[in-house]
mmCIF file with all atom_site columns, C-alpha atoms in Angstrom:
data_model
loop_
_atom_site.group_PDB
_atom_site.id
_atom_site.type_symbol
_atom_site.label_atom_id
_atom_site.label_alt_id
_atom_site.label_comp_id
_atom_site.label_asym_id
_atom_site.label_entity_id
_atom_site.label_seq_id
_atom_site.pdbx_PDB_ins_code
_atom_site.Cartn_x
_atom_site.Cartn_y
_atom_site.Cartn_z
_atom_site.occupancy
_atom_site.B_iso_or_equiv
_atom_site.pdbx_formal_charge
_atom_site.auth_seq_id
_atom_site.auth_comp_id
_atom_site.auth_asym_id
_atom_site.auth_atom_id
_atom_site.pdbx_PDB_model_num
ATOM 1   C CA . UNK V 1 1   ? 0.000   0.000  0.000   1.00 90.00 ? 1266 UNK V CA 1
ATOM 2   C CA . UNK V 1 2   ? 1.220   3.410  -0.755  1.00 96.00 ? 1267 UNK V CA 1
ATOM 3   C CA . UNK V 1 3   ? 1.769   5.877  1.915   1.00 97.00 ? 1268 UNK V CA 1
ATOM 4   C CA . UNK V 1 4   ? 1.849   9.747  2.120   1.00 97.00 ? 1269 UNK V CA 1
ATOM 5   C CA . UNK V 1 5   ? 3.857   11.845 4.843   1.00 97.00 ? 1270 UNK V CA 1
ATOM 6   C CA . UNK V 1 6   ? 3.073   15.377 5.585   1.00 96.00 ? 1271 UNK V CA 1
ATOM 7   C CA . UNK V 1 7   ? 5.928   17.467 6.764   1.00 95.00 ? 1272 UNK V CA 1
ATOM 8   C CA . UNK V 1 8   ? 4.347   20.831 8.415   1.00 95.00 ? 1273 UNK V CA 1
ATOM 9   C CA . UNK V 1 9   ? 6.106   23.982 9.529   1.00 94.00 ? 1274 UNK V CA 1
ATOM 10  C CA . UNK V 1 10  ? 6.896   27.413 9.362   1.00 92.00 ? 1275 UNK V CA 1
ATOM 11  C CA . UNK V 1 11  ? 9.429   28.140 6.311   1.00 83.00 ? 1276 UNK V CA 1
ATOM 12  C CA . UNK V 1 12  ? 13.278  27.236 7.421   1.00 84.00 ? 1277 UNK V CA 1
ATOM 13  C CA . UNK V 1 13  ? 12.195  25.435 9.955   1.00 90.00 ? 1278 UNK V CA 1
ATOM 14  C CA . UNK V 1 14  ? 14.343  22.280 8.565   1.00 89.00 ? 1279 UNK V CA 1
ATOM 15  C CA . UNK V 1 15  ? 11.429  20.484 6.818   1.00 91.00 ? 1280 UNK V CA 1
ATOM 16  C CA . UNK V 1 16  ? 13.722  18.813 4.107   1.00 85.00 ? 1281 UNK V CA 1
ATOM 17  C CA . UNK V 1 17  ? 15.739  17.514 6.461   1.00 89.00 ? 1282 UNK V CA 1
ATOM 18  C CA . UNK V 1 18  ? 12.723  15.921 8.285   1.00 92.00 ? 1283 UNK V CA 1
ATOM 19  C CA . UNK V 1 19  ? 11.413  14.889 5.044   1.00 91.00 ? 1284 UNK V CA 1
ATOM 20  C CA . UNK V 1 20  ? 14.805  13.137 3.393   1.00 90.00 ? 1285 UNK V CA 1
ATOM 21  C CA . UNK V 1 21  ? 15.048  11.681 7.293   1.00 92.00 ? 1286 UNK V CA 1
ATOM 22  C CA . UNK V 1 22  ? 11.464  10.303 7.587   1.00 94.00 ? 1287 UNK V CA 1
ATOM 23  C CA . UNK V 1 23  ? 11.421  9.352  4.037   1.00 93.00 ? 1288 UNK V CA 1
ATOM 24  C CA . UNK V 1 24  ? 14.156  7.096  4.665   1.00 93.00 ? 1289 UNK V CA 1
ATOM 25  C CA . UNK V 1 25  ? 12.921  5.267  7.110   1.00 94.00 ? 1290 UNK V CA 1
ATOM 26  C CA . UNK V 1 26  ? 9.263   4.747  5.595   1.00 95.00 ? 1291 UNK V CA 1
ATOM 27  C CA . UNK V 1 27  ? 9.773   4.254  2.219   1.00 96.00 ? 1292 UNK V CA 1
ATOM 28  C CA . UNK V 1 28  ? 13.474  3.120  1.856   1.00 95.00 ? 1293 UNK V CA 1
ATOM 29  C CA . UNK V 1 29  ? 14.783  6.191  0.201   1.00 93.00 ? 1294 UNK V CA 1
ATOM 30  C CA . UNK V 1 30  ? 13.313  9.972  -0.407  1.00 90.00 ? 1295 UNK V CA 1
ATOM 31  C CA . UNK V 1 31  ? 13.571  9.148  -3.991  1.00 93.00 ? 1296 UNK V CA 1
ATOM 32  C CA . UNK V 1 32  ? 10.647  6.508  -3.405  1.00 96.00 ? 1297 UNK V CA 1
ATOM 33  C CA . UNK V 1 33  ? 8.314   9.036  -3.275  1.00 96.00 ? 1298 UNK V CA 1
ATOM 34  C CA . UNK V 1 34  ? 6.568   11.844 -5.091  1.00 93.00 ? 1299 UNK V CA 1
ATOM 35  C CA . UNK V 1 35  ? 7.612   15.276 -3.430  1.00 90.00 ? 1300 UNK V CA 1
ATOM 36  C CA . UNK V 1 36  ? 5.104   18.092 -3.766  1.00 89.00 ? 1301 UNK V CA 1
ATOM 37  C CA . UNK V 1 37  ? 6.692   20.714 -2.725  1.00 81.00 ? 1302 UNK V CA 1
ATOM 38  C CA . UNK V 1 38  ? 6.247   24.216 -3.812  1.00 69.00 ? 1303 UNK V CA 1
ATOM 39  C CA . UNK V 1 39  ? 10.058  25.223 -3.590  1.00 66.00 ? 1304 UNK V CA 1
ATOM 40  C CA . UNK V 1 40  ? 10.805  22.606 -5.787  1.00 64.00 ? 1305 UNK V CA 1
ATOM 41  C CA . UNK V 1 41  ? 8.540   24.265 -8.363  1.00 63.00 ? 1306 UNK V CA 1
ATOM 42  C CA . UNK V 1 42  ? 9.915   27.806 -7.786  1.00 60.00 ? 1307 UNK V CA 1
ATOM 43  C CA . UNK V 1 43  ? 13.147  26.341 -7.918  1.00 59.00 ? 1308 UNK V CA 1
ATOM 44  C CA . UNK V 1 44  ? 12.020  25.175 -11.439 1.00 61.00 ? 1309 UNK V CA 1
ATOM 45  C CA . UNK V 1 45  ? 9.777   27.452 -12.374 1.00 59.00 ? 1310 UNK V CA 1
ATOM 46  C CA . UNK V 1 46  ? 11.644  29.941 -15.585 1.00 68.00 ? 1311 UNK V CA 1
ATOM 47  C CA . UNK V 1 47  ? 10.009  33.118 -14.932 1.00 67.00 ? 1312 UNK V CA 1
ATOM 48  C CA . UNK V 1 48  ? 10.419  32.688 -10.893 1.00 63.00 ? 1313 UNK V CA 1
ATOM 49  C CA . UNK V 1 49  ? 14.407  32.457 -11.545 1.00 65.00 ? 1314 UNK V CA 1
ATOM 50  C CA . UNK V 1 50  ? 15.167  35.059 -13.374 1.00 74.00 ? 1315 UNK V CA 1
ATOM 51  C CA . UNK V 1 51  ? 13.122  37.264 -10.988 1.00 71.00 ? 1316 UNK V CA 1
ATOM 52  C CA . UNK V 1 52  ? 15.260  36.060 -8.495  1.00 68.00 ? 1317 UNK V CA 1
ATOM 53  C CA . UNK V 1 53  ? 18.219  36.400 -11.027 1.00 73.00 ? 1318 UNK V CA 1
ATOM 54  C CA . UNK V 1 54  ? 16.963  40.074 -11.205 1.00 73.00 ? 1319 UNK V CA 1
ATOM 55  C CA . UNK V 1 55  ? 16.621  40.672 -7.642  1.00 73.00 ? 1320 UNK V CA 1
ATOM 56  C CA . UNK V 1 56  ? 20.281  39.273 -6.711  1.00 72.00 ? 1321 UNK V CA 1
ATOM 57  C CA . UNK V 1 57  ? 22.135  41.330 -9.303  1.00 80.00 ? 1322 UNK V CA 1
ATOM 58  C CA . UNK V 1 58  ? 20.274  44.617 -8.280  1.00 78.00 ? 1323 UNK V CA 1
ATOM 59  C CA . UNK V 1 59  ? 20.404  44.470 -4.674  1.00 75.00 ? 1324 UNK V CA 1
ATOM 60  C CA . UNK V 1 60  ? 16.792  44.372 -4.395  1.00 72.00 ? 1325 UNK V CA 1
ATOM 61  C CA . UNK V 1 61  ? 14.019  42.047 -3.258  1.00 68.00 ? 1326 UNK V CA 1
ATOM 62  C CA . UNK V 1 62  ? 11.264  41.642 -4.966  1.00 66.00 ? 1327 UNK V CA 1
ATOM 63  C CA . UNK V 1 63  ? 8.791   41.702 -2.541  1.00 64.00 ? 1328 UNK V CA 1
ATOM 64  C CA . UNK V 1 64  ? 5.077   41.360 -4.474  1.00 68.00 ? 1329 UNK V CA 1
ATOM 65  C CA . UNK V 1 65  ? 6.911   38.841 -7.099  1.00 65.00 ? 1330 UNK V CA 1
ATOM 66  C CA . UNK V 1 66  ? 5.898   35.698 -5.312  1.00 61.00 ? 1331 UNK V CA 1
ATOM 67  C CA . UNK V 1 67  ? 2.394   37.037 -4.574  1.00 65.00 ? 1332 UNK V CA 1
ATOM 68  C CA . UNK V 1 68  ? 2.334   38.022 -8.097  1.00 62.00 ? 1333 UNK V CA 1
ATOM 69  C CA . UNK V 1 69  ? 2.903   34.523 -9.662  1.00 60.00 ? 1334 UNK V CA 1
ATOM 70  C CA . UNK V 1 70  ? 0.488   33.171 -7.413  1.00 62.00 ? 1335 UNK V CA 1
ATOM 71  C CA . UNK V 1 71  ? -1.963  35.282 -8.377  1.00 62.00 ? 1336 UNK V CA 1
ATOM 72  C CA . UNK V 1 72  ? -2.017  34.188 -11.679 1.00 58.00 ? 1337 UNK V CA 1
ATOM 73  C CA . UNK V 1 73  ? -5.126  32.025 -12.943 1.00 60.00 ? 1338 UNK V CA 1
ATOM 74  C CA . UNK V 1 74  ? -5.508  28.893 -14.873 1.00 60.00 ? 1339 UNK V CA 1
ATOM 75  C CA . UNK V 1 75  ? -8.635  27.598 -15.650 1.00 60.00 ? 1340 UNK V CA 1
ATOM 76  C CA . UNK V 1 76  ? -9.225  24.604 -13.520 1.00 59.00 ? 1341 UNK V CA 1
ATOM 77  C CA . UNK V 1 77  ? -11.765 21.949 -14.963 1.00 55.00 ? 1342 UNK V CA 1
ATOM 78  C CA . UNK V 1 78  ? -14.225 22.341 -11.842 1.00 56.00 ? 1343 UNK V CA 1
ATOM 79  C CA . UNK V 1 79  ? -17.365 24.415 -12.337 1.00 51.00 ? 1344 UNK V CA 1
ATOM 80  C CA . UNK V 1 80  ? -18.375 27.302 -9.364  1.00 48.00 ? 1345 UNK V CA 1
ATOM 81  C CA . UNK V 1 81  ? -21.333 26.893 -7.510  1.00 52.00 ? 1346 UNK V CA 1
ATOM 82  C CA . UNK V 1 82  ? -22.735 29.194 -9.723  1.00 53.00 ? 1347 UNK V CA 1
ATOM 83  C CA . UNK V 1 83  ? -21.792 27.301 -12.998 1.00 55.00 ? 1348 UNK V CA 1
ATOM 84  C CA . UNK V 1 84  ? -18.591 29.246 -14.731 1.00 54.00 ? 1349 UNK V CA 1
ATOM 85  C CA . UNK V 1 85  ? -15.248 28.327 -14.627 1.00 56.00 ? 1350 UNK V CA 1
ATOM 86  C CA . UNK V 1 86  ? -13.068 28.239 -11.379 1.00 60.00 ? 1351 UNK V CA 1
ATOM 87  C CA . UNK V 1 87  ? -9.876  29.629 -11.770 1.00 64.00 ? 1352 UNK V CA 1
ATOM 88  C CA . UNK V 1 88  ? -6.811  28.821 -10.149 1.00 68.00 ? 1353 UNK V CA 1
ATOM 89  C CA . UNK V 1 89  ? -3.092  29.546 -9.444  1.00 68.00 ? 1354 UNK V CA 1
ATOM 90  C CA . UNK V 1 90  ? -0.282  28.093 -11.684 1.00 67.00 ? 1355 UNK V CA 1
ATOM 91  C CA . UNK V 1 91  ? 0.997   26.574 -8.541  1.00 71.00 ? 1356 UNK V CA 1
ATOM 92  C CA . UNK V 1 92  ? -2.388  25.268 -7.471  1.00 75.00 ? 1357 UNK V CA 1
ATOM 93  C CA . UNK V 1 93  ? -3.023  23.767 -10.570 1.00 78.00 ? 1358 UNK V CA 1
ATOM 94  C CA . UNK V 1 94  ? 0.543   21.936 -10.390 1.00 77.00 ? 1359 UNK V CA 1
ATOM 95  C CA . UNK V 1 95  ? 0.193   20.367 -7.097  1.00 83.00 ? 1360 UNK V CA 1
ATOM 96  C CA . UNK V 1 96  ? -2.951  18.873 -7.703  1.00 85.00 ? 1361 UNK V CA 1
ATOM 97  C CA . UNK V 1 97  ? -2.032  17.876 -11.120 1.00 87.00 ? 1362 UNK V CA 1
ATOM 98  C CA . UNK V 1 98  ? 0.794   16.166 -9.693  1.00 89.00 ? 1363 UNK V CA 1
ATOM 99  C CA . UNK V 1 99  ? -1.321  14.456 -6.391  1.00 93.00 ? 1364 UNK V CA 1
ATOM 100 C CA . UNK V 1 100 ? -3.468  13.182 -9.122  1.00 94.00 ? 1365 UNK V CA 1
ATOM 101 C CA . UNK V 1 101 ? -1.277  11.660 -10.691 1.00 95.00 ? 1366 UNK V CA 1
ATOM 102 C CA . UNK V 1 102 ? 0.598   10.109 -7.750  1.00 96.00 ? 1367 UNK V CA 1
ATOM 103 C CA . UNK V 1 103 ? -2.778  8.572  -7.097  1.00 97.00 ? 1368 UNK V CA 1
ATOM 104 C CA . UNK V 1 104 ? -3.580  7.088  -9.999  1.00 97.00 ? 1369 UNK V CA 1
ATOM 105 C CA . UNK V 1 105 ? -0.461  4.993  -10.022 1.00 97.00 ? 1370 UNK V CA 1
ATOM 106 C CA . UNK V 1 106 ? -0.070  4.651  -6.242  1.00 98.00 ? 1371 UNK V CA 1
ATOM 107 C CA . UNK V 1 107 ? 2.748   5.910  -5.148  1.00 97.00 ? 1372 UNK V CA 1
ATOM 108 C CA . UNK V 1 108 ? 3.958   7.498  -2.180  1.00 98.00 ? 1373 UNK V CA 1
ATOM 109 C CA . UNK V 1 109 ? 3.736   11.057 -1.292  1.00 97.00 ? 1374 UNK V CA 1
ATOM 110 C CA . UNK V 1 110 ? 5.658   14.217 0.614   1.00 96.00 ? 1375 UNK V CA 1
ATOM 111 C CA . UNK V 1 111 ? 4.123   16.960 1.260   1.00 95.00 ? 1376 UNK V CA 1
ATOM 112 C CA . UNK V 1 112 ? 5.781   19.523 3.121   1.00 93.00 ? 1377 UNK V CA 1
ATOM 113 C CA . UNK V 1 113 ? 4.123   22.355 3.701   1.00 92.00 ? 1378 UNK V CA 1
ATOM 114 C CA . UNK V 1 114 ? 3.766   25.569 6.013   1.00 90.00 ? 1379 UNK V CA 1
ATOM 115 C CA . UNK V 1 115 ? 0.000   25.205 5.928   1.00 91.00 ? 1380 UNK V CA 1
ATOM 116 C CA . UNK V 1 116 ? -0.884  28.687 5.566   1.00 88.00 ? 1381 UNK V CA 1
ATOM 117 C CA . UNK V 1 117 ? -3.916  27.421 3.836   1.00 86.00 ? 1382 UNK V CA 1
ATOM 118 C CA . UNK V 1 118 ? -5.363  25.693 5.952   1.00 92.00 ? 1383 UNK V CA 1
ATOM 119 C CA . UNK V 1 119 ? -8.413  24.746 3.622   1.00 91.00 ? 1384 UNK V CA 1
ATOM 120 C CA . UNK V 1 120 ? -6.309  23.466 0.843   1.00 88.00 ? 1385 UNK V CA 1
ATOM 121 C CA . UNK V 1 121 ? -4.196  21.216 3.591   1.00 93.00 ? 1386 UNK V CA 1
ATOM 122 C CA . UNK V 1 122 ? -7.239  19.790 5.097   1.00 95.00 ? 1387 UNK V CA 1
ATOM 123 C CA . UNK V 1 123 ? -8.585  18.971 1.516   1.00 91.00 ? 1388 UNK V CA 1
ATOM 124 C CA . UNK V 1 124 ? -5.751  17.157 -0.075  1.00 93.00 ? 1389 UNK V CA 1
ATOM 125 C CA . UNK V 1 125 ? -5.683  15.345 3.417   1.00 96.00 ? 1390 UNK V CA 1
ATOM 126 C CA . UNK V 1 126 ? -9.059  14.451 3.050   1.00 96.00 ? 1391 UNK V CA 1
ATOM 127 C CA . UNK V 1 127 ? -8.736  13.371 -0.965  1.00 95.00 ? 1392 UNK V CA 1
ATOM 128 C CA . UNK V 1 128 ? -5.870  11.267 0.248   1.00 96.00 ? 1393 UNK V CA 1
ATOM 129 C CA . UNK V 1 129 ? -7.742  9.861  2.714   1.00 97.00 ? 1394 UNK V CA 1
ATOM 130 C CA . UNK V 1 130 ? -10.389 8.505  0.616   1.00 97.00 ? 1395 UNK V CA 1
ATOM 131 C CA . UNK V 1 131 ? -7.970  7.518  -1.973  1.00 97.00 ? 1396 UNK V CA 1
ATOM 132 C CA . UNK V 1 132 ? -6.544  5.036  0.259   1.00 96.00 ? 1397 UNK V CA 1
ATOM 133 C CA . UNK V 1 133 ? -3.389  6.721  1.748   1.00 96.00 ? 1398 UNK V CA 1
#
């Protein structure tokens, strides 16, 4: 049976460390697992870099850039209570495109997390849940 591990905390708290030390010792290896993590998809993410790129080579921070990214919509394939589209954040839209997937072919799951959204948390725990994790 697959298995997912949450890893909550406030950022640089030391939650990949927890997460490459619990992995180990539950599924063998961190690389036994899908990781969704939104660092990893900053850390990926073209646009996000070079901001940062930006940022480092100016001397400034970019404070709205992050909140700026998120705020940008995809169309997710849900319908609203009231019957239009629901949009989403890329980020959103990557996580649970990714947790799908991990489902589907049952296989274990990080997810570390800062839970500042408490809602979304409490949802994908709940999705798991029924999924069989």
């Amino acid at each position: 049976e697959p298995a997912v591990l949450f890893v909550l905390g406030p950022s640089a708290v030391g939650k990949s460390f927890i997460t490459e030390t619990a992995a180990s010792q539950l599924f063998g290896s961190y690389h036994n697992a899908v990781v969704v993590d939104g660092e990893v998809f900053r850390d990926q993410h073209r646009g996000w870099c070079e901001v940062v790129l930006h940022g480092m080579k100016k001397h400034v921070l970019h404070q709205d850039a992050w909140a700026v990214f998120k705020g940008v919509k995809v169309e997710d394939s849900k319908k609203s209570p009231t019957g239009g589209k629901v949009g989403v954040s890329i980020t959103q839209a990557l996580k649970t495109k990714i947790l799908t997937g991990a489902v589907r072919d049952r296989q274990n799951i990080i997810v570390p997390s800062c839970a500042n959204q408490l809602d979304r948390l409490e949802a994908d725990m709940e999705m798991l849940i029924k999924a069989g994790y």
